Tab-separated table of C-alpha atoms and ligand atoms in Angstrom:
chain	number	residue	atom	x	y	z
H	1	MET	CA	-0.099	-0.534	0.196
H	2	LYS	CA	0.756	3.513	-0.624
H	3	LEU	CA	-0.064	6.144	2.207
H	4	ARG	CA	-0.052	10.003	2.666
H	5	LEU	CA	0.553	10.261	6.446
H	6	LYS	CA	0.346	13.850	7.886
H	7	ILE	CA	1.833	13.897	11.195
H	8	TRP	CA	1.991	16.631	14.339
H	9	ARG	CA	5.690	17.222	14.448
H	10	GLN	CA	6.469	19.238	17.283
H	11	LYS	CA	10.546	18.896	19.075
H	12	ASN	CA	9.291	19.594	22.685
H	13	ALA	CA	7.516	21.134	25.237
H	14	LYS	CA	8.183	24.768	24.766
H	15	THR	CA	8.008	25.356	20.577
H	16	LYS	CA	5.279	25.102	18.671
H	17	GLY	CA	5.088	22.313	16.278
H	18	ALA	CA	3.103	21.680	13.081
H	19	PHE	CA	1.629	19.189	10.761
H	20	ALA	CA	4.385	17.689	8.346
H	21	SER	CA	3.014	14.701	5.020
H	22	TYR	CA	5.366	12.229	4.512
H	23	ASP	CA	4.844	9.804	1.185
H	24	LEU	CA	5.291	6.376	1.958
H	25	ASP	CA	5.069	3.052	-0.093
H	26	GLY	CA	5.974	-0.873	0.118
H	27	VAL	CA	3.320	-1.144	3.153
H	28	SER	CA	2.297	-4.127	3.933
H	29	SER	CA	-1.366	-3.900	5.294
H	30	ASP	CA	-0.182	-6.922	7.332
H	31	MET	CA	1.623	-4.030	9.705
H	32	SER	CA	0.227	-3.306	13.018
H	33	PHE	CA	-0.479	0.717	12.756
H	34	LEU	CA	3.126	0.837	15.063
H	35	GLU	CA	4.693	-0.800	11.722
H	36	MET	CA	4.576	1.276	9.699
H	37	LEU	CA	5.496	4.772	11.318
H	38	ASP	CA	8.432	2.148	12.242
H	39	LEU	CA	9.165	1.828	8.248
H	40	LEU	CA	8.912	5.692	8.213
H	41	ASN	CA	11.127	6.014	10.888
H	42	SER	CA	13.175	3.726	9.659
H	43	ARG	CA	13.173	5.225	5.905
H	44	LEU	CA	13.010	8.895	7.395
H	45	VAL	CA	16.755	7.539	9.821
H	46	SER	CA	18.561	6.360	6.971
H	47	GLU	CA	17.419	9.942	4.641
H	48	GLY	CA	20.072	11.585	8.617
H	49	LYS	CA	16.167	13.212	9.082
H	50	GLU	CA	14.479	12.789	12.695
H	51	PRO	CA	12.646	9.845	12.977
H	52	VAL	CA	8.935	10.735	14.651
H	53	ALA	CA	8.291	9.574	18.186
H	54	PHE	CA	5.971	7.978	19.498
H	55	ASP	CA	4.958	6.096	22.288
H	56	HIS	CA	4.818	2.354	22.401
H	57	ASP	CA	6.619	-0.692	24.420
H	58	CYS	CA	4.627	-4.307	24.887
H	59	ARG	CA	3.268	-3.970	21.929
H	60	GLU	CA	0.278	-6.730	22.665
H	61	GLY	CA	-1.950	-4.689	24.293
H	62	ILE	CA	-2.032	-5.043	27.587
H	63	CYS	CA	0.578	-1.598	28.926
H	64	GLY	CA	-1.099	0.933	27.870
H	65	SER	CA	1.549	2.529	26.547
H	66	CYS	CA	1.251	3.818	22.953
H	67	GLY	CA	-1.844	5.464	21.434
H	68	MET	CA	-2.125	8.610	19.576
H	69	TYR	CA	-5.258	10.401	17.439
H	70	ILE	CA	-5.782	8.941	14.021
H	71	ASN	CA	-8.343	10.328	11.798
H	72	GLY	CA	-9.913	11.412	14.295
H	73	TYR	CA	-10.730	8.558	17.201
H	74	PRO	CA	-7.921	8.096	19.700
H	75	HIS	CA	-5.904	4.789	19.165
H	76	GLY	CA	-7.536	4.773	15.265
H	77	PRO	CA	-11.414	3.509	14.337
H	78	VAL	CA	-11.648	-0.635	14.954
H	79	PRO	CA	-13.137	-0.303	17.983
H	80	GLY	CA	-11.614	-2.232	21.003
H	81	LEU	CA	-8.362	-2.119	19.663
H	82	THR	CA	-5.348	-0.355	20.951
H	83	THR	CA	-3.189	1.216	18.358
H	84	CYS	CA	-0.370	-1.332	18.623
H	85	HIS	CA	-3.066	-3.872	18.184
H	86	LEU	CA	-4.322	-2.285	15.250
H	87	SER	CA	-3.696	-3.601	11.665
H	88	MET	CA	-2.595	-1.446	7.954
H	89	ARG	CA	-5.632	-3.925	6.488
H	90	TYR	CA	-8.164	-1.069	7.965
H	91	PHE	CA	-6.408	0.839	5.776
H	92	ARG	CA	-6.806	1.851	1.968
H	93	ASP	CA	-3.753	2.344	-0.799
H	94	GLY	CA	-4.190	6.060	-1.190
H	95	GLU	CA	-5.746	6.682	2.082
H	96	THR	CA	-4.291	9.927	3.945
H	97	ILE	CA	-4.338	9.766	7.563
H	98	THR	CA	-3.741	11.617	10.021
H	99	ILE	CA	-2.349	11.506	12.845
H	100	GLU	CA	-2.084	13.985	16.327
H	101	PRO	CA	-0.652	13.903	19.829
H	102	TRP	CA	-4.018	13.195	22.611
H	103	ARG	CA	-4.937	16.804	23.265
H	104	ALA	CA	-5.771	18.053	26.332
H	105	ARG	CA	-4.881	20.671	29.054
H	106	PRO	CA	-3.407	17.711	31.296
H	107	PHE	CA	-0.946	15.935	28.395
H	108	PRO	CA	1.794	18.546	27.407
H	109	VAL	CA	3.533	16.942	24.813
H	110	ILE	CA	6.756	16.069	25.237
H	111	LYS	CA	7.866	15.706	21.336
H	112	ASP	CA	5.781	14.859	17.991
H	113	LEU	CA	2.820	12.118	19.418
H	114	ILE	CA	4.504	12.109	22.728
H	115	VAL	CA	2.034	13.419	25.626
H	116	ASP	CA	2.953	13.433	29.409
H	117	ARG	CA	0.622	11.600	30.880
H	118	SER	CA	1.769	11.327	34.420
H	119	ALA	CA	-0.660	13.435	35.397
H	120	MET	CA	-3.527	10.208	35.442
H	121	ASP	CA	-0.856	8.457	37.598
H	122	LYS	CA	-0.664	10.868	39.909
H	123	ILE	CA	-4.813	10.442	39.780
H	124	GLN	CA	-2.987	6.615	40.630
H	125	VAL	CA	-0.826	7.271	43.764
H	126	ALA	CA	-3.439	9.093	45.204
H	127	GLY	CA	-5.718	6.529	45.948
H	128	GLY	CA	-5.390	3.461	43.635
H	129	PHE	CA	-3.856	1.196	45.761
H	130	ILE	CA	-4.839	-1.376	49.271
H	131	SER	CA	-3.115	-1.220	52.395
H	132	VAL	CA	-2.684	-4.627	53.754
H	133	THR	CA	0.166	-6.092	55.563
H	134	ALA	CA	2.671	-7.537	53.789
H	135	GLY	CA	3.311	-11.896	54.720
H	136	ALA	CA	1.924	-15.100	53.950
H	137	ALA	CA	-0.841	-15.544	50.944
H	138	PRO	CA	-4.680	-15.343	52.699
H	139	GLU	CA	-5.929	-18.527	52.669
H	140	ALA	CA	-8.951	-17.774	49.447
H	141	ASN	CA	-12.110	-18.845	51.179
H	142	ASN	CA	-11.777	-15.808	53.667
H	143	ASN	CA	-12.420	-13.546	51.652
H	144	LEU	CA	-16.024	-14.831	49.879
H	145	VAL	CA	-16.799	-13.099	46.214
H	146	ARG	CA	-19.401	-13.066	44.434
H	147	LYS	CA	-19.400	-13.858	41.328
H	148	HIS	CA	-21.572	-11.374	39.887
H	149	SER	CA	-18.870	-8.305	41.390
H	150	SER	CA	-15.679	-10.109	40.744
H	151	ASP	CA	-16.819	-10.579	37.040
H	152	LEU	CA	-17.492	-6.765	37.112
H	153	ALA	CA	-14.512	-6.339	39.449
H	154	PHE	CA	-12.309	-7.964	36.146
H	155	ASP	CA	-13.606	-5.917	33.301
H	156	SER	CA	-12.871	-2.629	34.977
H	157	ALA	CA	-9.446	-3.997	36.181
H	158	ILE	CA	-8.369	-4.438	32.950
H	159	CYS	CA	-7.902	-0.452	32.048
H	160	ILE	CA	-4.264	-0.266	30.765
H	161	GLY	CA	-4.412	3.795	32.259
H	162	CYS	CA	-4.315	4.674	27.773
H	163	GLY	CA	-5.342	8.180	28.767
H	164	ALA	CA	-7.794	7.731	25.807
H	165	CYS	CA	-10.814	8.674	27.230
H	166	VAL	CA	-9.312	11.358	28.166
H	167	ALA	CA	-8.240	12.026	24.299
H	168	ALA	CA	-11.709	10.798	22.747
H	169	CYS	CA	-14.446	12.911	25.438
H	170	LYS	CA	-14.896	16.176	24.579
H	171	ASN	CA	-14.405	17.845	28.081
H	172	ALA	CA	-10.826	16.063	28.374
H	173	SER	CA	-12.753	14.910	31.031
H	174	ALA	CA	-10.539	11.422	33.530
H	175	MET	CA	-13.314	10.095	34.490
H	176	LEU	CA	-13.983	7.099	33.044
H	177	PHE	CA	-10.486	6.280	33.692
H	178	VAL	CA	-11.418	7.077	37.472
H	179	SER	CA	-14.010	4.969	37.746
H	180	ALA	CA	-12.899	2.251	36.394
H	181	ARG	CA	-9.507	2.477	38.996
H	182	VAL	CA	-12.728	3.155	41.669
H	183	SER	CA	-15.168	0.696	41.000
H	184	GLN	CA	-11.843	-2.128	41.096
H	185	TYR	CA	-11.671	-2.043	44.392
H	186	ALA	CA	-15.190	-1.025	44.909
H	187	LEU	CA	-16.627	-4.107	43.818
H	188	LEU	CA	-14.549	-5.988	46.429
H	189	PRO	CA	-14.325	-6.574	50.234
H	190	GLN	CA	-10.461	-5.962	49.658
H	191	GLY	CA	-11.111	-2.387	49.010
H	192	ARG	CA	-13.425	-1.284	50.838
H	193	PRO	CA	-12.686	-1.034	53.865
H	194	GLU	CA	-10.711	2.557	52.210
H	195	ALA	CA	-13.304	2.803	49.726
H	196	LYS	CA	-13.997	6.897	50.802
H	197	GLU	CA	-10.962	8.010	50.980
H	198	ARG	CA	-10.003	5.976	47.111
H	199	VAL	CA	-12.869	7.756	45.824
H	200	ARG	CA	-12.791	11.269	48.452
H	201	ALA	CA	-9.031	11.518	46.809
H	202	MET	CA	-9.047	10.174	42.998
H	203	VAL	CA	-11.355	12.485	42.338
H	204	GLU	CA	-9.894	16.096	44.172
H	205	GLU	CA	-6.616	15.167	42.029
H	206	MET	CA	-8.740	14.017	38.683
H	207	ASP	CA	-9.496	17.811	39.583
H	208	ARG	CA	-6.335	19.044	40.358
H	209	GLN	CA	-4.839	17.339	37.332
H	210	GLY	CA	-6.910	20.179	35.058
H	211	PHE	CA	-8.789	17.235	33.526
H	212	GLY	CA	-12.687	19.198	32.310
H	213	ASN	CA	-16.043	17.652	33.724
H	214	CYS	CA	-18.282	14.757	32.494
H	215	SER	CA	-20.863	15.197	30.538
H	216	ASN	CA	-22.571	12.517	30.414
H	217	THR	CA	-21.267	11.888	26.286
H	218	GLY	CA	-20.514	8.670	26.015
H	219	ALA	CA	-16.818	8.942	23.365
H	220	CYS	CA	-15.001	7.318	25.912
H	221	GLU	CA	-17.158	3.983	26.420
H	222	ALA	CA	-16.682	3.760	22.443
H	223	GLN	CA	-12.500	4.914	22.145
H	224	CYS	CA	-12.063	2.893	25.058
H	225	PRO	CA	-8.884	0.096	23.713
H	226	LYS	CA	-10.579	-2.219	27.523
H	227	GLN	CA	-14.308	-1.438	26.325
H	228	ILE	CA	-14.535	-0.013	30.069
H	229	LYS	CA	-19.028	0.274	30.633
H	230	LEU	CA	-19.802	4.117	31.614
H	231	PHE	CA	-21.963	2.661	33.977
H	232	ASN	CA	-18.865	2.651	35.505
H	233	ILE	CA	-18.879	6.379	36.185
H	234	ALA	CA	-21.684	6.048	37.528
H	235	ARG	CA	-20.255	3.783	40.261
H	236	LEU	CA	-17.960	6.190	40.842
H	237	ASN	CA	-20.612	9.336	41.385
H	238	ARG	CA	-22.264	6.482	44.097
H	239	GLU	CA	-19.328	5.784	45.521
H	240	TYR	CA	-18.796	9.459	45.852
H	241	TYR	CA	-22.068	10.649	47.770
H	242	ARG	CA	-21.936	7.403	49.565
H	243	SER	CA	-18.143	8.730	51.635
H	244	TYR	CA	-19.707	11.492	53.063
U	1	MET	CA	-15.978	22.558	51.981
U	2	ASN	CA	-14.937	24.071	48.920
U	3	LYS	CA	-13.776	20.451	47.679
U	4	ILE	CA	-17.470	18.477	48.565
U	5	LEU	CA	-19.463	21.725	46.592
U	6	PHE	CA	-17.674	21.931	43.253
U	7	SER	CA	-15.512	18.844	43.215
U	8	ALA	CA	-16.233	17.558	39.466
U	9	VAL	CA	-18.682	15.037	40.501
U	10	SER	CA	-20.581	17.589	43.169
U	11	LYS	CA	-20.749	20.095	39.928
U	12	LYS	CA	-22.663	17.203	38.455
U	13	PHE	CA	-24.852	16.148	41.369
U	14	VAL	CA	-26.547	20.104	41.694
U	15	MET	CA	-26.835	20.430	38.312
U	16	ALA	CA	-28.907	17.045	38.124
U	17	LEU	CA	-30.610	18.202	40.961
U	18	ALA	CA	-31.922	20.972	40.379
U	19	GLY	CA	-32.856	19.478	36.484
U	20	LEU	CA	-35.042	16.978	38.360
U	21	PHE	CA	-36.430	18.959	39.838
U	22	LEU	CA	-37.412	20.565	36.621
U	23	LEU	CA	-38.269	17.605	35.100
U	24	VAL	CA	-40.903	17.171	37.679
U	25	PHE	CA	-42.161	20.634	37.410
U	26	LEU	CA	-42.957	20.683	32.868
U	27	PRO	CA	-45.971	17.603	33.916
U	28	VAL	CA	-47.292	20.193	36.381
U	29	HIS	CA	-47.308	23.085	34.570
U	30	LEU	CA	-47.900	20.469	30.941
U	31	GLY	CA	-51.180	19.674	33.128
U	32	ILE	CA	-52.494	23.534	33.786
U	33	ASN	CA	-52.177	24.281	30.202
U	34	LEU	CA	-53.561	21.639	28.927
U	35	MET	CA	-57.273	23.499	30.601
U	36	LEU	CA	-57.056	25.723	27.546
U	37	ILE	CA	-58.575	23.651	25.263
U	38	LYS	CA	-61.135	23.994	27.113
U	39	SER	CA	-63.797	26.913	25.509
U	40	ASP	CA	-64.275	28.065	29.457
U	41	PRO	CA	-61.053	30.002	30.674
U	42	GLU	CA	-62.342	29.465	34.401
U	43	PRO	CA	-60.575	26.207	35.142
U	44	PHE	CA	-57.204	27.697	33.533
U	45	ASN	CA	-57.605	31.145	34.615
U	46	THR	CA	-58.575	29.626	38.362
U	47	ALA	CA	-55.478	27.327	38.137
U	48	ALA	CA	-53.285	30.233	36.987
U	49	HIS	CA	-54.790	31.785	39.431
U	50	PHE	CA	-53.935	29.456	42.342
U	51	MET	CA	-50.237	29.349	41.389
U	52	ALA	CA	-50.025	32.727	42.168
U	53	THR	CA	-51.082	33.245	44.918
U	54	PHE	CA	-50.993	30.022	47.396
U	55	PRO	CA	-48.887	30.054	49.459
U	56	LEU	CA	-47.473	26.773	49.889
U	57	VAL	CA	-47.086	27.464	46.393
U	58	LYS	CA	-44.980	30.856	46.872
U	59	VAL	CA	-42.512	28.312	48.616
U	60	VAL	CA	-41.834	26.457	45.368
U	61	GLU	CA	-42.145	28.836	43.138
U	62	ILE	CA	-39.498	30.359	44.544
U	63	VAL	CA	-37.699	26.789	44.756
U	64	LEU	CA	-38.296	26.948	41.189
U	65	PHE	CA	-36.201	29.643	40.056
U	66	LEU	CA	-33.552	28.622	42.319
U	67	ALA	CA	-33.425	25.502	40.785
U	68	ILE	CA	-33.291	27.211	37.160
U	69	LEU	CA	-30.789	29.750	38.419
U	70	VAL	CA	-28.397	26.576	39.811
U	71	HIS	CA	-28.845	25.452	36.641
U	72	ILE	CA	-27.768	27.809	34.463
U	73	ILE	CA	-24.881	29.112	36.194
U	74	TYR	CA	-23.461	25.442	37.110
U	75	GLY	CA	-24.091	24.428	33.323
U	76	ILE	CA	-22.835	27.741	33.046
U	77	ILE	CA	-19.233	26.785	35.161
U	78	LEU	CA	-18.575	23.296	34.474
U	79	GLN	CA	-18.987	24.105	30.098
U	80	ILE	CA	-16.500	27.265	30.663
U	81	GLN	CA	-14.661	24.969	32.230
U	82	ASN	CA	-14.302	21.313	29.685
U	83	TRP	CA	-13.755	24.501	27.339
U	84	ARG	CA	-10.583	25.228	29.290
U	85	SER	CA	-9.786	21.953	29.074
U	86	ARG	CA	-8.225	20.628	25.484
U	87	PRO	CA	-6.208	24.545	25.099
U	88	VAL	CA	-5.033	22.994	22.008
U	89	ARG	CA	-8.264	21.613	19.272
U	90	TYR	CA	-7.485	18.778	17.631
U	91	ALA	CA	-7.203	19.250	13.340
U	92	VAL	CA	-9.648	16.168	12.455
U	93	ARG	CA	-12.645	16.910	14.260
U	94	ASN	CA	-14.063	14.078	16.816
U	95	LYS	CA	-15.523	11.158	15.279
U	96	SER	CA	-16.215	8.834	18.246
U	97	GLU	CA	-19.323	7.512	17.843
U	98	THR	CA	-21.776	9.728	20.656
U	99	SER	CA	-25.532	10.717	20.802
U	100	ALA	CA	-25.492	14.745	19.147
U	101	PHE	CA	-28.357	15.632	22.107
U	102	SER	CA	-25.686	15.353	24.546
U	103	ARG	CA	-22.807	17.147	22.028
U	104	PHE	CA	-25.431	19.816	21.906
U	105	VAL	CA	-27.147	19.313	25.387
U	106	ILE	CA	-25.084	23.765	26.297
U	107	TRP	CA	-26.395	25.319	22.731
U	108	THR	CA	-30.388	23.216	23.399
U	109	GLY	CA	-30.093	25.092	26.948
U	110	GLY	CA	-29.854	28.427	25.450
U	111	ALA	CA	-31.849	27.781	23.257
U	112	VAL	CA	-34.061	26.340	25.514
U	113	LEU	CA	-33.703	29.626	28.059
U	114	ILE	CA	-33.886	31.738	24.809
U	115	PHE	CA	-37.243	30.183	25.503
U	116	LEU	CA	-37.656	31.112	29.059
U	117	VAL	CA	-37.251	34.579	28.669
U	118	ILE	CA	-39.399	35.325	25.701
U	119	HIS	CA	-41.663	33.114	28.231
U	120	PHE	CA	-41.820	35.023	30.980
U	121	PHE	CA	-42.500	38.686	29.068
U	122	ASN	CA	-44.909	37.163	27.861
U	123	PHE	CA	-47.012	36.047	31.361
U	124	TYR	CA	-44.276	35.999	34.307
U	125	PHE	CA	-43.875	39.800	34.146
U	126	ILE	CA	-47.185	40.440	33.859
U	127	LYS	CA	-47.790	38.900	37.006
U	128	LEU	CA	-44.990	40.337	38.822
U	129	GLY	CA	-45.963	43.961	37.766
U	130	ILE	CA	-42.856	44.435	34.992
U	131	VAL	CA	-45.092	44.179	32.053
U	132	GLU	CA	-48.472	45.484	31.537
U	133	GLY	CA	-51.336	43.388	31.305
U	134	ASP	CA	-54.440	41.872	33.452
U	135	PRO	CA	-52.785	38.654	35.549
U	136	GLU	CA	-56.538	37.366	36.486
U	137	ASN	CA	-56.183	36.747	32.311
U	138	PHE	CA	-53.405	34.650	31.290
U	139	TYR	CA	-55.941	32.634	28.960
U	140	SER	CA	-56.782	35.185	27.356
U	141	VAL	CA	-53.371	36.419	26.299
U	142	ALA	CA	-52.744	32.806	25.420
U	143	TYR	CA	-54.773	32.597	22.766
U	144	GLN	CA	-54.410	35.652	21.334
U	145	LEU	CA	-50.114	34.295	21.359
U	146	PHE	CA	-51.417	31.884	19.451
U	147	ALA	CA	-52.680	33.672	17.617
U	148	ILE	CA	-50.099	34.178	15.905
U	149	ARG	CA	-48.874	32.295	13.090
U	150	GLY	CA	-44.789	32.922	13.455
U	151	TYR	CA	-45.239	32.453	17.264
U	152	VAL	CA	-46.448	29.390	16.880
U	153	ILE	CA	-44.045	28.544	14.754
U	154	LEU	CA	-41.288	29.863	17.339
U	155	TYR	CA	-43.143	27.429	20.088
U	156	TRP	CA	-43.026	24.653	18.496
U	157	VAL	CA	-39.306	24.806	16.754
U	158	CYS	CA	-38.320	26.035	21.486
U	159	PHE	CA	-39.990	22.399	21.579
U	160	LEU	CA	-39.043	20.083	19.613
U	161	ILE	CA	-35.337	21.856	20.901
U	162	LEU	CA	-36.580	20.890	24.767
U	163	GLY	CA	-37.638	17.303	23.547
U	164	PHE	CA	-33.476	17.136	22.328
U	165	HIS	CA	-32.468	18.578	25.463
U	166	LEU	CA	-35.194	16.553	28.005
U	167	TYR	CA	-33.844	12.754	26.230
U	168	HIS	CA	-30.058	14.100	27.333
U	169	SER	CA	-31.183	15.529	30.222
U	170	LEU	CA	-33.074	12.634	31.546
U	171	GLN	CA	-30.776	9.591	30.726
U	172	SER	CA	-27.681	11.654	32.201
U	173	ALA	CA	-29.572	13.079	35.528
U	174	PHE	CA	-29.726	9.751	36.110
U	175	GLN	CA	-26.035	8.537	34.981
U	176	THR	CA	-24.637	11.426	37.688
U	177	LEU	CA	-27.075	10.525	40.358
U	178	GLY	CA	-25.516	6.924	40.357
U	179	TRP	CA	-29.186	5.061	38.913
U	180	SER	CA	-27.822	3.268	36.192
U	181	ASN	CA	-25.820	-0.316	36.070
U	182	GLU	CA	-25.397	-2.423	33.022
U	183	PHE	CA	-29.054	-3.358	33.482
U	184	TRP	CA	-31.403	-0.399	33.880
U	185	LYS	CA	-28.946	1.805	30.837
U	186	PRO	CA	-31.569	0.635	28.772
U	187	VAL	CA	-34.849	1.197	30.458
U	188	ILE	CA	-33.826	4.459	31.863
U	189	ARG	CA	-32.841	5.350	27.983
U	190	VAL	CA	-36.629	4.387	27.278
U	191	ILE	CA	-38.568	6.367	29.389
U	192	SER	CA	-35.893	9.583	29.149
U	193	LEU	CA	-37.037	9.111	25.430
U	194	ILE	CA	-41.275	8.266	26.380
U	195	TYR	CA	-40.673	11.700	28.321
U	196	ALA	CA	-39.010	13.522	26.008
U	197	ILE	CA	-41.963	12.782	23.451
U	198	LEU	CA	-44.942	13.189	24.862
U	199	ILE	CA	-43.905	16.397	27.071
U	200	PRO	CA	-42.682	18.813	24.055
U	201	ALA	CA	-45.919	16.893	22.079
U	202	GLY	CA	-47.564	17.451	25.126
U	203	PHE	CA	-47.536	21.090	25.015
U	204	ALA	CA	-47.207	21.687	21.499
U	205	ALA	CA	-50.597	20.431	21.062
U	206	ILE	CA	-52.167	22.547	22.840
U	207	PRO	CA	-52.366	25.249	20.243
U	208	LEU	CA	-52.961	22.816	17.333
U	209	ILE	CA	-55.974	21.979	19.298
U	210	ILE	CA	-57.496	25.097	19.609
U	211	GLN	CA	-56.268	25.646	15.766
U	212	PHE	CA	-58.490	22.843	14.534
U	213	PHE	CA	-61.552	22.967	16.678
U	214	LYS	CA	-62.217	25.931	18.429
F	1	SF4	S1	-10.706	3.834	30.555
F	1	SF4	FE1	-9.507	2.747	29.208
F	1	SF4	S2	-9.729	3.983	27.480
F	1	SF4	FE2	-9.610	5.160	29.451
F	1	SF4	S3	-7.437	4.576	30.472
F	1	SF4	FE3	-8.019	2.936	30.275
F	1	SF4	S4	-8.392	1.634	29.167
F	1	SF4	FE4	-7.919	2.881	28.726
F	2	FES	S1	2.303	-0.727	23.394
F	2	FES	FE1	1.384	-1.245	24.974
F	2	FES	S2	-0.361	-1.218	24.788
F	2	FES	FE2	0.065	-0.449	23.044
């Protein structure tokens, strides 16, 4: 395939960025989106040019490092996929692909397509843990958990913290992320003792980082590669009210 | 205290509570308006008189105005914060699959607000004595307005937009208040749809009935 790529290039947080266009041929439909960018970068390097900087690590959809805004969709147009899982067979030969970094006030651009997502880490640090005395593994049947609760907890625990929900939201709200992190603990007995402090601390930190307010629009749910559901936000709200 | 009143969740809570109150008020208002269909002006005028004078209604009226005010002010604050949370916009418009009723809710809200101002000039300000007119005969005021074709068309457009606003709002209020899960979400959507059709349709039908059956 032959593609025309319009990619956001920005030297660092202080300089102004701009789009640059690249014509790339020799792209195979079997490549992943990141492999396509690797191909571009190897060409750029051989031409003595600066390669495009982008985040990636596991390349198997579990680490949450990758993420770019592709043709108007965070992680691209296919639901339930991270950018690293996105295959080039979803694109047409000759297509123009516009690639932008996540845009949100708490996500300043570091370089090209890489943004600083430490605002999300700070939310996690504020309450995304349980305090337990370390020691031998406890007896598994001491804390009985309903199957339904454990399923729901698992479904929210698979959030990889990629930030696509923020990138998709018209308000750059992090509510889906926070709701997934709050839910994963709130649904299990191990998370209950610190539930009140946790939800307050995480919401407070979210506000401090400058994320927008949820308007129940659901772009986050539509774009989340792990398909975290919107009703987690209702649970987050419930947990928040119950904490007072 | 500030944290409680102005956290991302609390602002929405206040917004939703005020909105819900307005959602409860609408059917009451519609019930009274439906008396306009009668050719006898008495029942409607009596109801309007009762609403204007009964002490308990006075208290509710104050709450109602507070609700309207809070709903508008919080709506504007939330919207400004939301615009500010993305200083650099995307070059390609977001194509995520979302409901337009939700995306444009601030604008449908604004349109409803404009209608509300017109509405106040036509009725409420007469009662307050700001605008001239007979507060004891709102029946004929309504009939005079409904005789103006342009007004009726504006009236219909406003209620269509109100319907759009309500469809998003009811679902959204449930979600914000935490009353949603995988089972209730689709149910709430249907309830919101029914509400958002019935209430505006009820209001919009009145001038039509008056025109054709009188
Ligand atoms: S909720 Fe989904 S989109 Fe948001 S950070 Fe988690 S995995 Fe990414
Ligand atoms: S690189 Fe790890 S999720 Fe994509």
